[in-house]
Amino acid sequence: MVKAVVGANWGDEGKGKITDMLAKEADIIVRFQGGANAGHTIVNDYGKFALHTLPSGVFYGHTTSIIGNGVALNIPVLFREIQSIVERGVPKPKILVSDRAQMVMSYHIRFDEYEEERLAGKSFGSTKSGIAPFYSDKYAKVGFQVSELFDEELLAEKVVRICDQKNVLLKHLYHKPPIQPEELLEELHAYRDMVVPYVCDTSAYLYEAIKAGKNILLEGQLGSLKDPDHGIYPMVTSSSTLAAYGAIGAGIPPYEIRKVITVCKAYSSAVGAGAFVSELFGDEAEELRRRGGDGGEYGATTGRPRRVGWFDCVASRYGCRIQGTTDVAFTVLDVLGYLDEIPVCVGYEIDGEITTEFPTTAKLEKAKPVLETLPGWKCDIRGIRNYQELPENCRRYIEFVEERLGFPITMVSNGPGREDIIYR
Ligand code: GDP
């Protein structure tokens, strides 16, 4: 059985925690898209970890972690991450890297930085991990695939070709030093030596695993609204964040994905630029940011303060629909316990008209939130394990949101730990 764990919003919904929790029952966990540009924060018996490349299941001895072909593979980051968890006492995880995954090269990171510099005030707020240049190259068919590391003849020719192309941009667009084919070849050799023990035809491996009835989790990065097709283009990421892409990025049949667990956060948060209709500012924002997540709303990779806002039913309903949600995991609900009243965005007003459909970007920029206010529950709900034991106003909030989403909330997360979960 294959399940996908994906985000309904702008990322940081708590997918890492939900995956880590579900990984207990899983045999294999697969990353299928994205790169080291976002992170998951996981709190478990070994401590608190920020993972950027490794799937969230690496903490269990019984699971195999797969870096799928759809991932932007940053080999040095992967290796640092493996080392850092092993150093902290986690048993060495079993990791397989797709031979069809492509690699983030050091020049992708530099191009990302140079482009942000060039765009200055008009930048996209990139994390400068090289993700956009990486995926541009992949689709322009000038990327390096892991399998190519083992073909010296191909590499010798390709490094020259790539340098020729990159150096035009480096020289004339960015006015930066060129890259030399020898340096590039050296980098590729270093990557080959690091990755060789892990390389695998992961699609074939997963095919056999599915036939053998294994439990497989696909772990998404970011959320629906950062999808390049269905999100807030151009303020999106460069690979699809949708469960449907899990089939491609892992190399499995689409019909094998039987459950889509969409993680949806009880209030809104986002990093980077882009329209954010229910955004809060000033003291209200500062308080939610400070109390949010586990130790405040600051990016796991970048440490950047996240933008925060009230729960957005319009964006979340759309986010759940576009994922093909079967189950919603509603997270970080405990954080809202300090509020007397909790406003919720139930519609958008655009040019004097009210809609509950999530619009394209130009219209979204004009949208004003239509808020409805629910009573708060004014207490700490951490530690509660039974839905009926939640305060009445808390259940009201959940049920109000569920009705607006149109998808069943089957899990409620009321704390960062593995055990902080209420099944309904
Ligand atoms: P991801 O990228 O979707 O995995 O999300 P992040 O890890 O970036 O952000 C989620 C943050 O919220 C992390 O710091 C988690 O430890 C924390 N978290 C997850 N679920 C809960 C929850 O139910 N309550 C609280 N207070 N924190 C949570």
Tab-separated table of C-alpha atoms and ligand atoms in Angstrom:
chain	number	residue	atom	x	y	z
A	1	MET	CA	0.000	0.000	0.000
A	2	VAL	CA	1.378	3.383	-0.974
A	3	LYS	CA	0.432	6.515	0.968
A	4	ALA	CA	1.534	10.036	0.206
A	5	VAL	CA	2.067	12.680	2.867
A	6	VAL	CA	1.840	16.111	1.278
A	7	GLY	CA	1.117	19.716	2.237
A	8	ALA	CA	-2.106	21.674	1.675
A	9	ASN	CA	-0.594	25.094	2.158
A	10	TRP	CA	2.710	26.918	1.606
A	11	GLY	CA	4.887	24.311	3.312
A	12	ASP	CA	5.901	23.900	6.961
A	13	GLU	CA	2.579	22.278	7.759
A	14	GLY	CA	4.246	19.590	9.866
A	15	LYS	CA	4.634	16.912	7.175
A	16	GLY	CA	7.876	15.775	8.783
A	17	LYS	CA	6.159	15.020	12.048
A	18	ILE	CA	3.276	13.163	10.364
A	19	THR	CA	5.667	11.159	8.170
A	20	ASP	CA	7.882	10.336	11.127
A	21	MET	CA	4.810	9.132	12.996
A	22	LEU	CA	3.411	7.072	10.090
A	23	ALA	CA	6.872	5.698	9.369
A	24	LYS	CA	6.455	3.437	12.354
A	25	GLU	CA	4.152	1.279	10.231
A	26	ALA	CA	6.083	1.779	6.997
A	27	ASP	CA	8.758	-0.282	5.295
A	28	ILE	CA	9.950	2.333	2.841
A	29	ILE	CA	9.875	6.127	2.805
A	30	VAL	CA	10.491	7.959	-0.442
A	31	ARG	CA	11.341	11.580	-1.163
A	32	PHE	CA	10.010	12.278	-4.659
A	33	GLN	CA	10.640	15.973	-5.375
A	34	GLY	CA	12.373	19.092	-4.156
A	35	GLY	CA	15.802	19.411	-2.706
A	36	ALA	CA	17.667	20.744	0.275
A	37	ASN	CA	15.846	24.072	0.023
A	38	ALA	CA	13.234	23.291	2.643
A	39	GLY	CA	13.457	21.284	5.793
A	40	HIS	CA	11.447	19.164	8.132
A	41	THR	CA	11.793	19.469	11.846
A	42	ILE	CA	11.358	16.249	13.740
A	43	VAL	CA	11.301	15.718	17.465
A	44	ASN	CA	11.792	12.147	18.675
A	45	ASP	CA	13.641	10.079	21.270
A	46	TYR	CA	17.013	10.971	19.728
A	47	GLY	CA	16.373	14.708	19.970
A	48	LYS	CA	15.354	17.471	17.597
A	49	PHE	CA	16.498	17.261	13.982
A	50	ALA	CA	16.209	19.486	10.945
A	51	LEU	CA	16.359	17.323	7.827
A	52	HIS	CA	16.667	18.762	4.358
A	53	THR	CA	17.287	15.814	2.110
A	54	LEU	CA	16.770	12.625	4.069
A	55	PRO	CA	13.208	11.388	4.366
A	56	SER	CA	11.620	11.645	7.797
A	57	GLY	CA	11.684	7.885	8.328
A	58	VAL	CA	15.441	7.618	8.844
A	59	PHE	CA	15.061	7.380	12.592
A	60	TYR	CA	13.536	3.916	12.547
A	61	GLY	CA	15.810	0.919	12.164
A	62	HIS	CA	13.260	-1.030	10.121
A	63	THR	CA	12.728	1.426	7.264
A	64	THR	CA	14.499	1.968	3.965
A	65	SER	CA	14.827	5.596	2.880
A	66	ILE	CA	14.740	6.341	-0.816
A	67	ILE	CA	15.839	9.462	-2.644
A	68	GLY	CA	13.687	9.218	-5.741
A	69	ASN	CA	14.467	10.265	-9.281
A	70	GLY	CA	12.378	13.441	-8.904
A	71	VAL	CA	14.590	14.903	-6.184
A	72	ALA	CA	17.204	17.614	-6.666
A	73	LEU	CA	20.010	15.617	-5.099
A	74	ASN	CA	22.673	17.617	-3.316
A	75	ILE	CA	25.216	14.916	-2.553
A	76	PRO	CA	27.392	16.819	-0.026
A	77	VAL	CA	24.267	17.850	1.917
A	78	LEU	CA	22.991	14.273	1.902
A	79	PHE	CA	26.288	13.051	3.298
A	80	ARG	CA	26.541	15.679	5.964
A	81	GLU	CA	23.016	14.807	7.013
A	82	ILE	CA	23.725	11.079	7.253
A	83	GLN	CA	26.835	11.836	9.316
A	84	SER	CA	25.077	14.270	11.606
A	85	ILE	CA	22.315	11.851	12.570
A	86	VAL	CA	24.718	8.939	13.041
A	87	GLU	CA	26.901	11.137	15.264
A	88	ARG	CA	23.902	11.740	17.478
A	89	GLY	CA	23.299	8.060	18.070
A	90	VAL	CA	20.729	7.223	15.386
A	91	PRO	CA	21.516	3.790	13.870
A	92	LYS	CA	22.960	4.133	10.354
A	93	PRO	CA	19.916	4.295	8.112
A	94	LYS	CA	19.413	2.160	5.020
A	95	ILE	CA	19.413	4.624	2.125
A	96	LEU	CA	18.934	4.082	-1.592
A	97	VAL	CA	19.492	6.790	-4.179
A	98	SER	CA	17.830	6.541	-7.569
A	99	ASP	CA	20.252	6.090	-10.448
A	100	ARG	CA	17.959	8.433	-12.367
A	101	ALA	CA	18.095	11.257	-9.816
A	102	GLN	CA	19.916	14.327	-11.020
A	103	MET	CA	22.468	16.221	-9.000
A	104	VAL	CA	22.611	19.776	-7.796
A	105	MET	CA	26.038	21.010	-8.862
A	106	SER	CA	27.969	23.761	-7.096
A	107	TYR	CA	27.370	26.029	-10.086
A	108	HIS	CA	23.596	25.668	-9.613
A	109	ILE	CA	23.982	27.156	-6.170
A	110	ARG	CA	26.158	29.940	-7.500
A	111	PHE	CA	23.718	30.694	-10.329
A	112	ASP	CA	20.937	30.878	-7.771
A	113	GLU	CA	22.889	33.452	-5.757
A	114	TYR	CA	23.905	35.450	-8.813
A	115	GLU	CA	20.350	35.556	-10.104
A	116	GLU	CA	18.992	36.788	-6.760
A	117	GLU	CA	21.724	39.423	-6.780
A	118	ARG	CA	20.839	40.460	-10.321
A	119	LEU	CA	17.116	40.676	-9.580
A	120	ALA	CA	17.829	42.556	-6.347
A	121	GLY	CA	14.529	43.944	-5.035
A	122	LYS	CA	12.535	41.915	-7.573
A	123	SER	CA	13.920	38.559	-6.422
A	124	PHE	CA	11.790	35.522	-5.664
A	125	GLY	CA	13.179	35.101	-2.187
A	126	SER	CA	15.067	31.959	-3.188
A	127	THR	CA	16.784	29.928	-0.477
A	128	LYS	CA	19.812	29.896	-2.815
A	129	SER	CA	20.106	26.122	-2.722
A	130	GLY	CA	20.359	25.951	-6.497
A	131	ILE	CA	16.922	24.419	-6.954
A	132	ALA	CA	15.589	26.653	-9.736
A	133	PRO	CA	18.819	26.471	-11.833
A	134	PHE	CA	18.888	22.721	-11.190
A	135	TYR	CA	15.367	22.036	-12.453
A	136	SER	CA	15.859	24.471	-15.358
A	137	ASP	CA	18.859	22.410	-16.442
A	138	LYS	CA	17.045	19.118	-15.931
A	139	TYR	CA	14.276	20.156	-18.296
A	140	ALA	CA	16.702	21.848	-20.678
A	141	LYS	CA	18.379	18.408	-20.784
A	142	VAL	CA	21.753	19.633	-19.578
A	143	GLY	CA	21.639	18.124	-16.100
A	144	PHE	CA	23.828	15.393	-14.649
A	145	GLN	CA	22.088	12.143	-13.764
A	146	VAL	CA	23.575	9.860	-11.088
A	147	SER	CA	23.923	7.045	-13.638
A	148	GLU	CA	26.198	9.262	-15.735
A	149	LEU	CA	28.771	9.392	-12.937
A	150	PHE	CA	29.808	5.893	-13.976
A	151	ASP	CA	30.505	6.741	-17.601
A	152	GLU	CA	33.900	8.432	-17.851
A	153	GLU	CA	33.718	8.922	-21.587
A	154	LEU	CA	30.412	10.693	-21.351
A	155	LEU	CA	31.597	12.873	-18.458
A	156	ALA	CA	34.768	13.952	-20.237
A	157	GLU	CA	32.750	15.240	-23.173
A	158	LYS	CA	29.877	16.630	-21.178
A	159	VAL	CA	31.880	18.775	-18.749
A	160	VAL	CA	33.332	20.715	-21.693
A	161	ARG	CA	29.924	21.220	-23.253
A	162	ILE	CA	28.373	22.357	-19.959
A	163	CYS	CA	31.229	24.755	-19.179
A	164	ASP	CA	30.935	26.335	-22.629
A	165	GLN	CA	27.288	27.008	-22.016
A	166	LYS	CA	27.529	28.121	-18.386
A	167	ASN	CA	30.503	30.369	-19.022
A	168	VAL	CA	28.589	32.514	-21.495
A	169	LEU	CA	26.148	33.390	-18.747
A	170	LEU	CA	28.821	33.725	-16.091
A	171	LYS	CA	30.815	36.113	-18.218
A	172	HIS	CA	28.178	38.205	-19.940
A	173	LEU	CA	25.144	38.130	-17.682
A	174	TYR	CA	26.641	37.854	-14.212
A	175	HIS	CA	30.214	39.125	-14.732
A	176	LYS	CA	31.622	36.330	-12.603
A	177	PRO	CA	34.614	33.986	-12.985
A	178	PRO	CA	34.124	31.045	-15.397
A	179	ILE	CA	34.117	27.363	-14.450
A	180	GLN	CA	36.753	25.013	-15.798
A	181	PRO	CA	35.959	21.540	-17.144
A	182	GLU	CA	38.661	20.004	-14.904
A	183	GLU	CA	37.096	21.461	-11.749
A	184	LEU	CA	33.709	20.212	-12.804
A	185	LEU	CA	35.059	16.736	-13.519
A	186	GLU	CA	36.704	16.683	-10.105
A	187	GLU	CA	33.420	17.637	-8.459
A	188	LEU	CA	31.622	14.845	-10.312
A	189	HIS	CA	34.246	12.297	-9.273
A	190	ALA	CA	33.875	13.359	-5.645
A	191	TYR	CA	30.103	12.909	-5.903
A	192	ARG	CA	30.535	9.495	-7.521
A	193	ASP	CA	32.713	8.320	-4.648
A	194	MET	CA	30.234	9.539	-2.049
A	195	VAL	CA	27.091	8.181	-3.679
A	196	VAL	CA	28.290	4.835	-5.038
A	197	PRO	CA	27.239	2.660	-2.063
A	198	TYR	CA	23.666	3.908	-2.294
A	199	VAL	CA	22.904	3.882	-6.015
A	200	CYS	CA	19.995	1.703	-7.029
A	201	ASP	CA	17.321	1.277	-9.665
A	202	THR	CA	14.807	2.467	-7.094
A	203	SER	CA	11.827	2.260	-9.434
A	204	ALA	CA	12.448	-1.481	-9.922
A	205	TYR	CA	13.029	-1.835	-6.174
A	206	LEU	CA	9.703	-0.131	-5.436
A	207	TYR	CA	7.896	-2.213	-8.050
A	208	GLU	CA	8.988	-5.379	-6.268
A	209	ALA	CA	8.165	-3.872	-2.882
A	210	ILE	CA	4.642	-2.990	-4.013
A	211	LYS	CA	4.162	-6.534	-5.330
A	212	ALA	CA	5.348	-7.884	-1.994
A	213	GLY	CA	2.717	-5.798	-0.190
A	214	LYS	CA	5.155	-3.472	1.575
A	215	ASN	CA	3.982	-0.245	3.181
A	216	ILE	CA	5.419	2.695	1.330
A	217	LEU	CA	5.228	6.363	2.246
A	218	LEU	CA	5.859	9.134	-0.232
A	219	GLU	CA	6.998	12.282	1.526
A	220	GLY	CA	6.309	15.588	-0.161
A	221	GLN	CA	8.114	18.849	0.395
A	222	LEU	CA	6.421	22.263	0.613
A	223	GLY	CA	2.693	22.366	-0.212
A	224	SER	CA	0.031	22.747	-2.904
A	225	LEU	CA	0.350	26.503	-3.122
A	226	LYS	CA	4.035	26.222	-4.063
A	227	ASP	CA	3.333	23.864	-6.959
A	228	PRO	CA	4.610	25.346	-10.229
A	229	ASP	CA	1.348	24.538	-12.064
A	230	HIS	CA	-1.303	24.903	-9.408
A	231	GLY	CA	0.318	27.272	-6.936
A	232	ILE	CA	0.935	31.003	-6.731
A	233	TYR	CA	3.127	31.172	-9.840
A	234	PRO	CA	5.791	32.576	-10.097
A	235	MET	CA	6.277	32.559	-6.312
A	236	VAL	CA	6.428	28.789	-6.362
A	237	THR	CA	9.054	26.101	-6.169
A	238	SER	CA	10.515	24.398	-9.226
A	239	SER	CA	9.181	20.868	-8.834
A	240	SER	CA	5.640	19.658	-8.361
A	241	THR	CA	4.580	19.402	-4.736
A	242	LEU	CA	1.520	17.298	-5.501
A	243	ALA	CA	0.842	13.686	-4.575
A	244	ALA	CA	0.233	12.926	-8.254
A	245	TYR	CA	3.849	13.781	-8.935
A	246	GLY	CA	4.796	11.184	-6.341
A	247	ALA	CA	4.186	8.543	-8.996
A	248	ILE	CA	6.653	10.189	-11.348
A	249	GLY	CA	9.228	11.291	-8.803
A	250	ALA	CA	9.335	7.818	-7.265
A	251	GLY	CA	8.783	5.863	-10.488
A	252	ILE	CA	5.648	3.935	-9.474
A	253	PRO	CA	2.231	3.479	-11.081
A	254	PRO	CA	-0.155	6.363	-10.227
A	255	TYR	CA	-2.965	3.997	-9.235
A	256	GLU	CA	-0.818	2.520	-6.479
A	257	ILE	CA	-1.140	5.703	-4.395
A	258	ARG	CA	-4.164	4.691	-2.350
A	259	LYS	CA	-4.114	7.313	0.355
A	260	VAL	CA	-3.250	10.970	0.121
A	261	ILE	CA	-2.739	12.378	3.588
A	262	THR	CA	-2.766	16.104	3.224
A	263	VAL	CA	-1.212	17.986	6.102
A	264	CYS	CA	-3.006	21.205	6.809
A	265	LYS	CA	-1.935	23.639	9.486
A	266	ALA	CA	-4.430	25.171	11.936
A	267	TYR	CA	-3.239	28.682	11.028
A	268	SER	CA	-1.289	29.963	8.040
A	269	SER	CA	2.443	30.429	7.645
A	270	ALA	CA	4.626	31.027	4.620
A	271	VAL	CA	8.206	31.845	3.789
A	272	GLY	CA	9.325	33.928	0.866
A	273	ALA	CA	7.399	36.383	-1.235
A	274	GLY	CA	3.938	36.017	-2.785
A	275	ALA	CA	0.305	36.857	-2.116
A	276	PHE	CA	-0.849	35.801	1.341
A	277	VAL	CA	-4.444	36.885	1.815
A	278	SER	CA	-4.962	36.145	5.505
A	279	GLU	CA	-1.552	37.477	6.565
A	280	LEU	CA	-1.169	39.152	9.946
A	281	PHE	CA	1.151	42.028	10.741
A	282	GLY	CA	2.382	43.874	13.807
A	283	ASP	CA	1.936	42.613	17.345
A	284	GLU	CA	-0.682	40.001	16.454
A	285	ALA	CA	1.698	38.470	13.920
A	286	GLU	CA	4.657	38.649	16.277
A	287	GLU	CA	2.774	36.810	18.995
A	288	LEU	CA	1.586	34.015	16.691
A	289	ARG	CA	5.082	33.727	15.189
A	290	ARG	CA	6.668	33.484	18.606
A	291	ARG	CA	4.186	30.881	19.858
A	292	GLY	CA	3.954	28.999	16.565
A	293	GLY	CA	5.348	25.617	15.529
A	294	ASP	CA	7.782	24.228	18.047
A	295	GLY	CA	9.870	27.150	19.240
A	296	GLY	CA	8.540	29.794	16.861
A	297	GLU	CA	7.883	30.137	13.159
A	298	TYR	CA	11.381	30.359	11.721
A	299	GLY	CA	12.470	28.413	8.631
A	300	ALA	CA	14.169	25.056	9.323
A	301	THR	CA	16.767	25.626	6.587
A	302	THR	CA	17.145	29.369	6.498
A	303	GLY	CA	16.132	30.555	9.991
A	304	ARG	CA	14.070	33.233	8.250
A	305	PRO	CA	11.007	34.430	10.202
A	306	ARG	CA	7.913	32.960	8.574
A	307	ARG	CA	4.975	35.130	7.616
A	308	VAL	CA	1.905	34.107	9.601
A	309	GLY	CA	-1.835	34.546	9.306
A	310	TRP	CA	-5.245	33.169	10.196
A	311	PHE	CA	-6.412	29.858	8.808
A	312	ASP	CA	-7.402	30.282	5.174
A	313	CYS	CA	-10.329	28.044	4.187
A	314	VAL	CA	-10.187	29.142	0.538
A	315	ALA	CA	-6.509	28.330	0.058
A	316	SER	CA	-6.669	25.154	2.165
A	317	ARG	CA	-9.772	23.754	0.477
A	318	TYR	CA	-8.111	24.292	-2.882
A	319	GLY	CA	-4.850	22.916	-1.529
A	320	CYS	CA	-6.601	19.740	-0.363
A	321	ARG	CA	-8.584	19.356	-3.576
A	322	ILE	CA	-5.584	19.676	-5.867
A	323	GLN	CA	-3.722	17.056	-3.829
A	324	GLY	CA	-6.561	14.548	-4.235
A	325	THR	CA	-6.889	14.285	-0.478
A	326	THR	CA	-8.299	11.190	1.190
A	327	ASP	CA	-7.387	12.262	4.747
A	328	VAL	CA	-6.519	15.581	6.307
A	329	ALA	CA	-4.006	15.769	9.149
A	330	PHE	CA	-4.782	19.018	10.946
A	331	THR	CA	-1.634	20.193	12.720
A	332	VAL	CA	-0.243	22.663	15.244
A	333	LEU	CA	-3.669	23.221	16.732
A	334	ASP	CA	-2.245	23.503	20.268
A	335	VAL	CA	-0.593	26.802	19.342
A	336	LEU	CA	-3.966	28.585	19.073
A	337	GLY	CA	-4.867	27.925	22.720
A	338	TYR	CA	-3.893	31.465	23.804
A	339	LEU	CA	-6.505	33.278	21.732
A	340	ASP	CA	-9.836	34.583	23.083
A	341	GLU	CA	-11.270	34.582	19.602
A	342	ILE	CA	-9.953	33.033	16.429
A	343	PRO	CA	-10.670	34.677	13.107
A	344	VAL	CA	-10.798	32.340	10.098
A	345	CYS	CA	-10.655	33.435	6.468
A	346	VAL	CA	-13.777	31.962	4.831
A	347	GLY	CA	-13.792	33.824	1.524
A	348	TYR	CA	-11.930	36.300	-0.658
A	349	GLU	CA	-13.301	39.618	-1.753
A	350	ILE	CA	-11.970	40.432	-5.202
A	351	ASP	CA	-13.160	43.595	-6.983
A	352	GLY	CA	-16.228	43.744	-4.755
A	353	GLU	CA	-17.212	40.121	-5.285
A	354	ILE	CA	-16.901	37.336	-2.767
A	355	THR	CA	-15.554	33.973	-3.817
A	356	THR	CA	-14.507	30.737	-2.150
A	357	GLU	CA	-12.580	29.544	-5.223
A	358	PHE	CA	-8.826	30.062	-5.121
A	359	PRO	CA	-7.945	32.370	-8.019
A	360	THR	CA	-4.907	32.768	-10.269
A	361	THR	CA	-2.116	35.009	-9.047
A	362	ALA	CA	-3.114	38.426	-10.451
A	363	LYS	CA	-6.548	38.136	-8.864
A	364	LEU	CA	-5.122	36.697	-5.686
A	365	GLU	CA	-2.970	39.813	-5.288
A	366	LYS	CA	-6.191	41.851	-5.112
A	367	ALA	CA	-8.033	39.534	-2.708
A	368	LYS	CA	-9.073	40.750	0.730
A	369	PRO	CA	-9.934	38.211	3.412
A	370	VAL	CA	-13.545	37.704	4.512
A	371	LEU	CA	-13.179	36.724	8.155
A	372	GLU	CA	-15.482	34.867	10.457
A	373	THR	CA	-14.614	34.725	14.138
A	374	LEU	CA	-14.858	31.612	16.276
A	375	PRO	CA	-14.530	31.488	20.055
A	376	GLY	CA	-11.166	30.322	21.400
A	377	TRP	CA	-10.725	27.540	23.962
A	378	LYS	CA	-8.186	29.302	26.149
A	379	CYS	CA	-6.300	26.306	27.439
A	380	ASP	CA	-3.437	23.978	26.642
A	381	ILE	CA	-4.634	20.954	24.657
A	382	ARG	CA	-1.272	19.184	24.524
A	383	GLY	CA	-1.367	15.730	26.019
A	384	ILE	CA	-5.000	15.052	25.078
A	385	ARG	CA	-5.319	11.773	23.120
A	386	ASN	CA	-9.053	11.449	22.758
A	387	TYR	CA	-11.109	13.681	20.466
A	388	GLN	CA	-14.029	13.931	22.882
A	389	GLU	CA	-11.710	15.269	25.575
A	390	LEU	CA	-10.846	18.350	23.530
A	391	PRO	CA	-12.610	21.501	24.739
A	392	GLU	CA	-15.899	22.085	22.974
A	393	ASN	CA	-14.714	25.267	21.243
A	394	CYS	CA	-11.669	23.431	19.977
A	395	ARG	CA	-13.840	20.715	18.431
A	396	ARG	CA	-16.025	23.449	16.985
A	397	TYR	CA	-12.991	24.983	15.322
A	398	ILE	CA	-11.963	21.611	13.841
A	399	GLU	CA	-15.467	20.819	12.631
A	400	PHE	CA	-15.930	24.309	11.194
A	401	VAL	CA	-12.708	23.938	9.212
A	402	GLU	CA	-13.563	20.389	8.129
A	403	GLU	CA	-16.875	21.496	6.710
A	404	ARG	CA	-15.247	24.332	4.764
A	405	LEU	CA	-12.463	22.042	3.472
A	406	GLY	CA	-14.838	19.360	2.280
A	407	PHE	CA	-12.373	16.599	3.244
A	408	PRO	CA	-12.302	14.530	6.432
A	409	ILE	CA	-9.902	15.540	9.183
A	410	THR	CA	-8.891	12.114	10.451
A	411	MET	CA	-5.879	13.207	12.508
A	412	VAL	CA	-5.379	16.187	14.764
A	413	SER	CA	-1.846	17.029	15.845
A	414	ASN	CA	-1.583	18.795	19.199
A	415	GLY	CA	2.155	18.937	19.762
A	416	PRO	CA	5.451	18.351	17.939
A	417	GLY	CA	6.139	14.856	19.311
A	418	ARG	CA	5.303	11.526	17.677
A	419	GLU	CA	2.693	10.714	20.289
A	420	ASP	CA	0.957	14.116	20.087
A	421	ILE	CA	-1.823	12.931	17.830
A	422	ILE	CA	-5.558	12.410	18.052
A	423	TYR	CA	-7.166	9.976	15.616
A	424	ARG	CA	-10.806	10.540	14.799
B	1	GDP	P1	7.249	20.366	7.291
B	1	GDP	O1	8.215	20.948	6.343
B	1	GDP	O2	5.859	20.340	6.749
B	1	GDP	O3	7.673	19.057	7.816
B	1	GDP	O4	7.153	21.349	8.536
B	1	GDP	P2	8.327	21.978	9.442
B	1	GDP	O5	9.068	20.916	10.096
B	1	GDP	O6	9.067	23.005	8.690
B	1	GDP	O7	7.464	22.812	10.482
B	1	GDP	C1	6.639	22.260	11.348
B	1	GDP	C2	7.058	22.716	12.737
B	1	GDP	O8	5.971	22.510	13.600
B	1	GDP	C3	8.185	21.880	13.320
B	1	GDP	O9	8.937	22.703	14.185
B	1	GDP	C4	7.461	20.792	14.097
B	1	GDP	O10	8.211	20.272	15.165
B	1	GDP	C5	6.288	21.552	14.592
B	1	GDP	N1	5.055	20.794	14.764
B	1	GDP	C6	4.538	19.822	13.966
B	1	GDP	N2	3.325	19.452	14.424
B	1	GDP	C7	3.082	20.220	15.509
B	1	GDP	C8	1.977	20.348	16.402
B	1	GDP	O11	0.961	19.691	16.292
B	1	GDP	N3	2.117	21.279	17.399
B	1	GDP	C9	3.206	22.055	17.556
B	1	GDP	N4	3.234	22.934	18.555
B	1	GDP	N5	4.243	21.985	16.718
B	1	GDP	C10	4.177	21.079	15.715
